[in-house]
């Protein structure tokens, strides 16, 4: 049996410093606040919201959930985001995705103030990740993968990494995180002809495809580390990852379970980003919160796409 990379162990190790950071902010009179914007009652979103609220309350971060009905209009969502942008008492905002299919994903992402974008969805955050500039926040799941490797002292520099999945949510950001740490990265996706060929040659495999039993025993070898980001419905009614866990785990060196792996670290990373955003907003002599000029530019751009925004 390989070494299990347990998410709870990683988040438990992060907790004391996060609690300490929240206390220090409160001593300065800053109450860290995270807005959560959800549309409808999708079960996975409700569960994720519950775990975020639990994590935040254990650290000392206040969550403000805002729930829109499933049949809401895009402009309702944009209006809510604008309120969050303008509310100086809110430091970070997470918007549950995917949005309803008729909504304009790029427009909605662009309407969130980058300084409150603690889940790295805006182009401004992603640009920082891609250029290596220390601006914005990495998407929490991508950062959680790196935190797990860091916690378990699994080296990254100079190693061969395969990322399965090329979405802006996980695949691409996590690939950039590895590149930043000087790994050699290959990204596989649905059109990749032989994912197994790339996996077998890698030192570290990150699977973020959302495809049950995608990574099988014939695609791995001893000495590898496997990070399973996938969340799929399991036959027993629970959830499972992308990896055929029972057949793969005896072969590789280290592996994250699902549940209990990456997902458990994601909320701790989110909390860390909220505290960072609150800390930045509390610094004296800086423009606090969204700059009014930038806000105007964002709203002008949003109105150009969607003239009905008031
Ligand atoms: P997505 O559907 O946007 O992207 C999936 C990617 O995987 C695409 O690039 C696609 O080309 C690739 N892919 C799909 N099937 C493949 C196959 N058979 N072979 C090779 N590539 C394949 O999904 P996403 O938003 O990136 O999420 C991916 C998975 O991660 C989902 O299961 C999602 O539920 C999960 N997820 C986990 C967390 C967490 O904290 N653990 C957070 C968010 C999402």
CSV table of C-alpha atoms and ligand atoms in Angstrom, one decimal:
chain,number,residue,atom,x,y,z
A,1,UNK,CA,0.0,0.0,0.0
A,2,UNK,CA,1.3,3.4,-0.9
A,3,UNK,CA,1.6,6.4,1.4
A,4,UNK,CA,-1.8,8.2,1.7
A,5,UNK,CA,-1.6,11.9,1.4
A,6,UNK,CA,-4.4,12.9,3.8
A,7,UNK,CA,-5.9,16.3,3.2
A,8,UNK,CA,-7.1,16.8,6.8
A,9,UNK,CA,-3.5,16.4,8.1
A,10,UNK,CA,-2.4,19.2,5.7
A,11,UNK,CA,-5.3,21.5,6.7
A,12,UNK,CA,-4.8,20.8,10.4
A,13,UNK,CA,-1.2,21.9,10.1
A,14,UNK,CA,-2.2,25.1,8.4
A,15,UNK,CA,-5.0,25.9,11.0
A,16,UNK,CA,-3.0,27.4,13.9
A,17,UNK,CA,-1.2,30.0,11.8
A,18,UNK,CA,-4.5,31.0,10.1
A,19,UNK,CA,-6.2,31.3,13.5
A,20,UNK,CA,-3.3,33.5,14.7
A,21,UNK,CA,-3.5,35.7,11.6
A,22,UNK,CA,-7.3,36.2,12.1
A,23,UNK,CA,-6.7,37.1,15.7
A,24,UNK,CA,-4.0,39.7,14.8
A,25,UNK,CA,-6.4,41.2,12.2
A,26,UNK,CA,-9.1,41.4,14.9
A,27,UNK,CA,-6.7,43.1,17.3
A,28,UNK,CA,-6.3,45.8,14.6
A,29,UNK,CA,-10.0,46.1,14.3
A,30,UNK,CA,-10.4,44.2,11.1
A,31,UNK,CA,-13.1,41.5,10.9
A,32,UNK,CA,-12.2,39.2,7.9
A,33,UNK,CA,-15.3,38.7,5.8
A,34,UNK,CA,-16.0,36.3,2.9
A,35,UNK,CA,-19.0,36.7,0.6
A,36,UNK,CA,-20.3,33.5,-0.9
A,37,UNK,CA,-22.5,33.9,-4.0
A,38,UNK,CA,-24.6,30.9,-5.0
A,39,UNK,CA,-27.2,30.3,-7.6
A,40,UNK,CA,-29.9,27.7,-6.8
A,41,UNK,CA,-29.4,24.7,-4.6
A,42,UNK,CA,-27.1,22.4,-6.5
A,43,UNK,CA,-26.1,19.7,-4.0
A,44,UNK,CA,-22.3,19.9,-4.6
A,45,UNK,CA,-22.5,23.7,-4.1
A,46,UNK,CA,-24.5,23.4,-0.9
A,47,UNK,CA,-22.0,20.9,0.5
A,48,UNK,CA,-19.0,23.0,-0.5
A,49,UNK,CA,-20.6,26.1,1.1
A,50,UNK,CA,-21.2,24.1,4.3
A,51,UNK,CA,-17.6,23.0,4.5
A,52,UNK,CA,-16.4,26.6,3.7
A,53,UNK,CA,-18.5,28.0,6.5
A,54,UNK,CA,-17.3,25.4,9.0
A,55,UNK,CA,-13.7,26.0,8.1
A,56,UNK,CA,-14.1,29.8,8.2
A,57,UNK,CA,-15.9,29.8,11.6
A,58,UNK,CA,-13.1,27.6,13.1
A,59,UNK,CA,-10.5,30.3,12.0
A,60,UNK,CA,-12.4,33.4,12.8
A,61,UNK,CA,-13.6,34.5,9.3
A,62,UNK,CA,-17.2,35.6,8.9
A,63,UNK,CA,-19.1,34.2,5.9
A,64,UNK,CA,-21.9,36.1,4.2
A,65,UNK,CA,-23.8,33.8,1.9
A,66,UNK,CA,-25.9,35.4,-0.8
A,67,UNK,CA,-28.2,33.0,-2.6
A,68,UNK,CA,-30.0,33.8,-5.9
A,69,UNK,CA,-32.9,31.7,-7.2
A,70,UNK,CA,-32.1,29.1,-9.9
A,71,UNK,CA,-34.1,31.1,-12.4
A,72,UNK,CA,-32.3,34.4,-11.7
A,73,UNK,CA,-31.2,36.7,-14.5
A,74,UNK,CA,-27.6,37.4,-15.3
A,75,UNK,CA,-28.1,41.0,-14.4
A,76,UNK,CA,-29.2,40.0,-10.9
A,77,UNK,CA,-25.9,38.2,-10.4
A,78,UNK,CA,-23.9,41.2,-11.8
A,79,UNK,CA,-25.8,43.5,-9.5
A,80,UNK,CA,-25.0,41.4,-6.5
A,81,UNK,CA,-21.3,41.2,-7.5
A,82,UNK,CA,-21.3,45.0,-7.9
A,83,UNK,CA,-22.7,45.3,-4.3
A,84,UNK,CA,-19.9,43.0,-3.0
A,85,UNK,CA,-17.3,45.0,-4.9
A,86,UNK,CA,-18.5,48.2,-3.3
A,87,UNK,CA,-18.9,46.8,0.2
A,88,UNK,CA,-15.7,47.8,2.0
A,89,UNK,CA,-16.5,45.4,4.9
A,90,UNK,CA,-16.2,42.4,2.5
A,91,UNK,CA,-12.6,41.3,1.8
A,92,UNK,CA,-13.1,38.2,-0.4
A,93,UNK,CA,-15.8,36.7,-2.6
A,94,UNK,CA,-16.3,33.2,-3.9
A,95,UNK,CA,-18.9,32.6,-6.6
A,96,UNK,CA,-20.0,29.0,-7.1
A,97,UNK,CA,-19.6,27.7,-10.6
A,98,UNK,CA,-20.5,26.6,-13.2
A,99,UNK,CA,-22.9,29.4,-13.9
A,100,UNK,CA,-26.2,28.7,-15.7
A,101,UNK,CA,-25.4,27.8,-19.4
A,102,UNK,CA,-27.0,31.0,-20.8
A,103,UNK,CA,-24.8,33.2,-18.6
A,104,UNK,CA,-21.6,34.8,-20.0
A,105,UNK,CA,-18.9,33.2,-17.9
A,106,UNK,CA,-16.1,35.7,-19.0
A,107,UNK,CA,-18.3,38.7,-18.4
A,108,UNK,CA,-19.2,37.6,-14.9
A,109,UNK,CA,-15.7,36.7,-14.0
A,110,UNK,CA,-14.5,40.1,-15.2
A,111,UNK,CA,-17.1,41.9,-13.1
A,112,UNK,CA,-15.5,40.8,-9.8
A,113,UNK,CA,-13.0,43.2,-8.2
A,114,UNK,CA,-9.6,41.4,-8.6
A,115,UNK,CA,-8.6,42.4,-5.0
A,116,UNK,CA,-11.6,40.4,-3.7
A,117,UNK,CA,-11.1,37.5,-6.1
A,118,UNK,CA,-9.8,35.0,-3.5
A,119,UNK,CA,-10.6,32.0,-5.7
A,120,UNK,CA,-8.5,33.2,-8.7
A,121,UNK,CA,-11.3,33.4,-11.3
A,122,UNK,CA,-10.6,36.8,-12.8
A,123,UNK,CA,-8.3,37.3,-15.7
A,124,UNK,CA,-6.2,39.6,-13.5
A,125,UNK,CA,-5.6,36.7,-11.0
A,126,UNK,CA,-4.9,34.2,-13.8
A,127,UNK,CA,-2.5,36.7,-15.5
A,128,UNK,CA,-0.5,36.8,-12.3
A,129,UNK,CA,-0.3,33.0,-12.3
A,130,UNK,CA,0.7,32.8,-15.9
A,131,UNK,CA,3.3,35.7,-15.8
A,132,UNK,CA,4.7,34.8,-12.4
A,133,UNK,CA,3.9,38.3,-11.1
A,134,UNK,CA,2.9,38.3,-7.4
A,135,UNK,CA,-0.6,39.6,-8.0
A,136,UNK,CA,-3.9,38.1,-7.4
A,137,UNK,CA,-4.7,34.7,-5.9
A,138,UNK,CA,-4.3,31.2,-7.4
A,139,UNK,CA,-7.4,29.2,-7.8
A,140,UNK,CA,-7.8,27.4,-4.4
A,141,UNK,CA,-7.8,23.9,-5.7
A,142,UNK,CA,-4.6,24.4,-7.7
A,143,UNK,CA,-2.9,25.9,-4.6
A,144,UNK,CA,-4.2,23.0,-2.5
A,145,UNK,CA,-2.5,20.5,-4.7
A,146,UNK,CA,0.8,22.3,-4.2
A,147,UNK,CA,0.2,22.6,-0.5
A,148,UNK,CA,-0.2,18.8,-0.2
A,149,UNK,CA,3.1,18.2,-2.0
A,150,UNK,CA,4.8,20.8,0.2
A,151,UNK,CA,3.4,19.4,3.4
A,152,UNK,CA,4.6,15.8,2.6
A,153,UNK,CA,8.0,17.0,1.4
A,154,UNK,CA,7.5,15.6,-2.1
A,155,UNK,CA,10.0,17.4,-4.4
A,156,UNK,CA,8.7,19.2,-7.5
A,157,UNK,CA,11.7,21.0,-8.9
A,158,UNK,CA,13.1,19.3,-12.1
A,159,UNK,CA,10.5,16.5,-12.0
A,160,UNK,CA,8.2,15.4,-14.8
A,161,UNK,CA,4.6,16.2,-14.1
A,162,UNK,CA,1.5,15.2,-16.1
A,163,UNK,CA,-1.7,17.1,-15.5
A,164,UNK,CA,-4.8,15.5,-16.9
A,165,UNK,CA,-7.4,18.2,-17.6
A,166,UNK,CA,-6.8,21.6,-19.2
A,167,UNK,CA,-9.7,23.7,-17.7
A,168,UNK,CA,-9.1,27.3,-16.4
A,169,UNK,CA,-10.5,26.1,-13.1
A,170,UNK,CA,-7.9,23.5,-12.3
A,171,UNK,CA,-5.8,22.0,-15.2
A,172,UNK,CA,-4.1,25.1,-16.5
A,173,UNK,CA,-3.6,26.8,-13.1
A,174,UNK,CA,-2.1,23.7,-11.5
A,175,UNK,CA,0.2,23.3,-14.6
A,176,UNK,CA,1.4,26.9,-14.1
A,177,UNK,CA,2.0,26.3,-10.4
A,178,UNK,CA,4.3,23.3,-11.3
A,179,UNK,CA,6.1,25.4,-14.0
A,180,UNK,CA,6.7,28.1,-11.4
A,181,UNK,CA,8.4,25.5,-9.3
A,182,UNK,CA,10.6,24.4,-12.2
A,183,UNK,CA,8.9,21.1,-13.0
A,184,UNK,CA,8.6,19.9,-16.6
A,185,UNK,CA,4.9,19.8,-17.3
A,186,UNK,CA,2.7,18.0,-19.8
A,187,UNK,CA,-1.0,18.8,-20.0
A,188,UNK,CA,-3.3,16.0,-21.3
A,189,UNK,CA,-7.0,16.6,-22.2
A,190,UNK,CA,-9.9,14.8,-23.9
A,191,UNK,CA,-8.2,14.9,-27.3
A,192,UNK,CA,-4.8,13.4,-26.0
A,193,UNK,CA,-4.3,10.2,-28.0
A,194,UNK,CA,-2.6,8.1,-25.3
A,195,UNK,CA,-2.9,9.6,-21.8
A,196,UNK,CA,-1.4,6.4,-20.3
A,197,UNK,CA,1.9,6.9,-22.3
A,198,UNK,CA,2.4,10.3,-20.6
A,199,UNK,CA,1.3,9.1,-17.2
A,200,UNK,CA,3.8,6.2,-17.2
A,201,UNK,CA,6.7,8.5,-17.8
A,202,UNK,CA,5.8,11.0,-15.1
A,203,UNK,CA,7.0,11.4,-11.6
A,204,UNK,CA,3.9,13.2,-10.5
A,205,UNK,CA,0.4,12.8,-12.0
A,206,UNK,CA,-2.4,15.2,-11.2
A,207,UNK,CA,-5.8,14.1,-12.5
A,208,UNK,CA,-8.4,16.8,-12.8
A,209,UNK,CA,-10.7,15.4,-15.5
A,210,UNK,CA,-13.9,14.5,-13.7
A,211,UNK,CA,-13.9,11.0,-15.2
A,212,UNK,CA,-14.3,8.0,-12.9
A,213,UNK,CA,-11.6,5.2,-13.4
A,214,UNK,CA,-9.7,7.3,-15.9
A,215,UNK,CA,-6.3,6.5,-14.3
A,216,UNK,CA,-5.9,2.7,-14.2
A,217,UNK,CA,-3.2,0.3,-12.9
A,218,UNK,CA,-1.7,0.0,-16.4
A,219,UNK,CA,-1.1,3.7,-16.6
A,220,UNK,CA,1.1,4.0,-13.4
A,221,UNK,CA,4.4,2.6,-12.0
A,222,UNK,CA,6.2,2.4,-8.7
A,223,UNK,CA,7.8,5.7,-7.5
A,224,UNK,CA,5.1,8.0,-8.6
A,225,UNK,CA,2.9,10.5,-6.7
A,226,UNK,CA,-0.7,10.8,-7.7
A,227,UNK,CA,-2.9,13.8,-6.8
A,228,UNK,CA,-6.5,13.0,-7.6
A,229,UNK,CA,-8.6,16.2,-8.0
A,230,UNK,CA,-11.6,14.6,-9.6
A,231,UNK,CA,-15.0,14.4,-7.9
A,232,UNK,CA,-17.4,11.9,-9.4
A,233,UNK,CA,-20.5,10.1,-8.2
A,234,UNK,CA,-19.5,6.7,-6.9
A,235,UNK,CA,-21.4,3.4,-7.3
A,236,UNK,CA,-22.1,3.4,-3.5
A,237,UNK,CA,-23.8,6.8,-3.7
A,238,UNK,CA,-20.8,8.7,-2.3
A,239,UNK,CA,-18.1,10.3,-4.3
A,240,UNK,CA,-14.9,9.0,-5.9
A,241,UNK,CA,-12.0,10.5,-7.9
A,242,UNK,CA,-10.6,10.0,-11.3
A,243,UNK,CA,-8.3,7.2,-10.2
A,244,UNK,CA,-9.1,3.5,-9.9
A,245,UNK,CA,-8.0,3.7,-6.3
A,246,UNK,CA,-8.1,0.1,-5.2
A,247,UNK,CA,-5.9,-1.1,-8.1
A,248,UNK,CA,-3.6,1.9,-8.5
A,249,UNK,CA,-2.8,2.7,-4.8
A,250,UNK,CA,-0.8,-0.6,-4.2
A,251,UNK,CA,1.5,0.4,-7.1
A,252,UNK,CA,2.4,4.1,-6.7
A,253,UNK,CA,4.4,5.6,-3.9
A,254,UNK,CA,1.9,8.2,-2.7
A,255,UNK,CA,-1.7,9.0,-3.5
A,256,UNK,CA,-4.5,11.3,-2.3
A,257,UNK,CA,-7.8,9.6,-1.4
A,258,UNK,CA,-11.2,10.9,-2.6
A,259,UNK,CA,-12.9,11.9,-0.4
A,260,UNK,CA,-10.4,13.1,2.2
A,261,UNK,CA,-7.7,14.4,-0.2
A,262,UNK,CA,-7.5,17.7,-2.1
A,263,UNK,CA,-11.0,18.9,-1.3
A,264,UNK,CA,-10.1,19.0,2.5
A,265,UNK,CA,-7.2,21.4,1.8
A,266,UNK,CA,-9.1,23.7,-0.6
A,267,UNK,CA,-11.1,25.4,2.1
A,268,UNK,CA,-8.0,26.1,4.2
A,269,UNK,CA,-6.4,27.7,1.2
A,270,UNK,CA,-9.5,29.8,0.6
A,271,UNK,CA,-9.4,31.0,4.2
A,272,UNK,CA,-5.7,31.9,3.8
A,273,UNK,CA,-6.5,34.0,0.7
A,274,UNK,CA,-9.4,35.8,2.6
A,275,UNK,CA,-7.0,36.7,5.4
A,276,UNK,CA,-4.4,37.9,3.0
A,277,UNK,CA,-7.0,40.1,1.2
A,278,UNK,CA,-8.2,41.5,4.6
A,279,UNK,CA,-4.6,42.2,5.6
A,280,UNK,CA,-3.9,44.0,2.3
A,281,UNK,CA,-7.1,46.0,2.7
A,282,UNK,CA,-6.2,47.0,6.2
A,283,UNK,CA,-2.8,48.4,5.3
A,284,UNK,CA,-2.5,52.2,5.8
A,285,UNK,CA,-1.7,54.6,3.0
A,286,UNK,CA,-3.0,52.3,0.3
A,287,UNK,CA,-6.2,52.7,-1.7
A,288,UNK,CA,-8.6,50.7,0.4
A,289,UNK,CA,-10.9,48.2,-1.5
A,290,UNK,CA,-11.8,48.7,-5.2
A,291,UNK,CA,-10.4,51.9,-6.7
A,292,UNK,CA,-13.4,54.0,-7.8
A,293,UNK,CA,-11.8,54.6,-11.2
A,294,UNK,CA,-11.2,50.9,-11.8
A,295,UNK,CA,-14.7,50.2,-10.7
A,296,UNK,CA,-16.1,52.6,-13.3
A,297,UNK,CA,-14.0,51.0,-16.0
A,298,UNK,CA,-15.2,47.5,-15.0
A,299,UNK,CA,-18.8,48.6,-15.0
A,300,UNK,CA,-18.5,50.3,-18.4
A,301,UNK,CA,-17.0,47.1,-19.8
A,302,UNK,CA,-19.8,45.0,-18.2
A,303,UNK,CA,-22.5,47.4,-19.6
A,304,UNK,CA,-21.0,47.2,-23.1
A,305,UNK,CA,-21.6,43.4,-23.0
A,306,UNK,CA,-24.9,43.6,-21.2
A,307,UNK,CA,-26.7,47.0,-21.8
A,308,UNK,CA,-29.5,46.1,-19.4
A,309,UNK,CA,-27.3,46.5,-16.3
A,310,UNK,CA,-28.4,49.5,-14.3
B,1,LIG,P1,-14.0,20.5,-16.7
B,1,LIG,O1,-15.1,19.6,-17.2
B,1,LIG,O2,-14.1,22.0,-17.0
B,1,LIG,O3,-12.6,20.1,-17.4
B,1,LIG,C1,-12.2,18.7,-17.5
B,1,LIG,C2,-10.9,18.6,-18.3
B,1,LIG,O4,-10.6,17.2,-18.3
B,1,LIG,C3,-11.0,19.1,-19.7
B,1,LIG,O5,-9.8,19.7,-20.0
B,1,LIG,C4,-11.1,17.8,-20.5
B,1,LIG,O6,-10.5,17.9,-21.8
B,1,LIG,C5,-10.3,16.8,-19.6
B,1,LIG,N1,-10.8,15.4,-19.7
B,1,LIG,C6,-12.1,15.0,-19.5
B,1,LIG,N2,-12.2,13.7,-19.7
B,1,LIG,C7,-10.9,13.3,-20.1
B,1,LIG,C8,-10.4,12.0,-20.5
B,1,LIG,N3,-11.1,10.9,-20.5
B,1,LIG,N4,-9.1,12.0,-20.8
B,1,LIG,C9,-8.3,13.1,-20.8
B,1,LIG,N5,-8.8,14.3,-20.4
B,1,LIG,C10,-10.1,14.4,-20.1
B,1,LIG,O7,-13.8,20.2,-15.2
B,1,LIG,P2,-13.1,21.0,-14.0
B,1,LIG,O8,-13.9,22.1,-13.6
B,1,LIG,O9,-11.7,21.3,-14.5
B,1,LIG,O10,-13.0,19.9,-12.9
B,1,LIG,C11,-12.4,18.7,-13.0
B,1,LIG,C12,-12.7,17.8,-11.9
B,1,LIG,O11,-12.2,18.3,-10.7
B,1,LIG,C13,-14.2,17.5,-11.7
B,1,LIG,O12,-14.4,16.2,-11.3
B,1,LIG,C14,-14.6,18.5,-10.5
B,1,LIG,O13,-15.7,18.0,-9.8
B,1,LIG,C15,-13.3,18.4,-9.7
B,1,LIG,N6,-13.1,19.5,-8.8
B,1,LIG,C16,-12.5,19.2,-7.6
B,1,LIG,C17,-12.3,20.2,-6.7
B,1,LIG,C18,-11.6,19.9,-5.4
B,1,LIG,O14,-11.4,20.7,-4.5
B,1,LIG,N7,-11.2,18.6,-5.2
B,1,LIG,C19,-12.6,21.5,-6.9
B,1,LIG,C20,-13.2,21.8,-8.2
B,1,LIG,C21,-13.4,20.8,-9.1
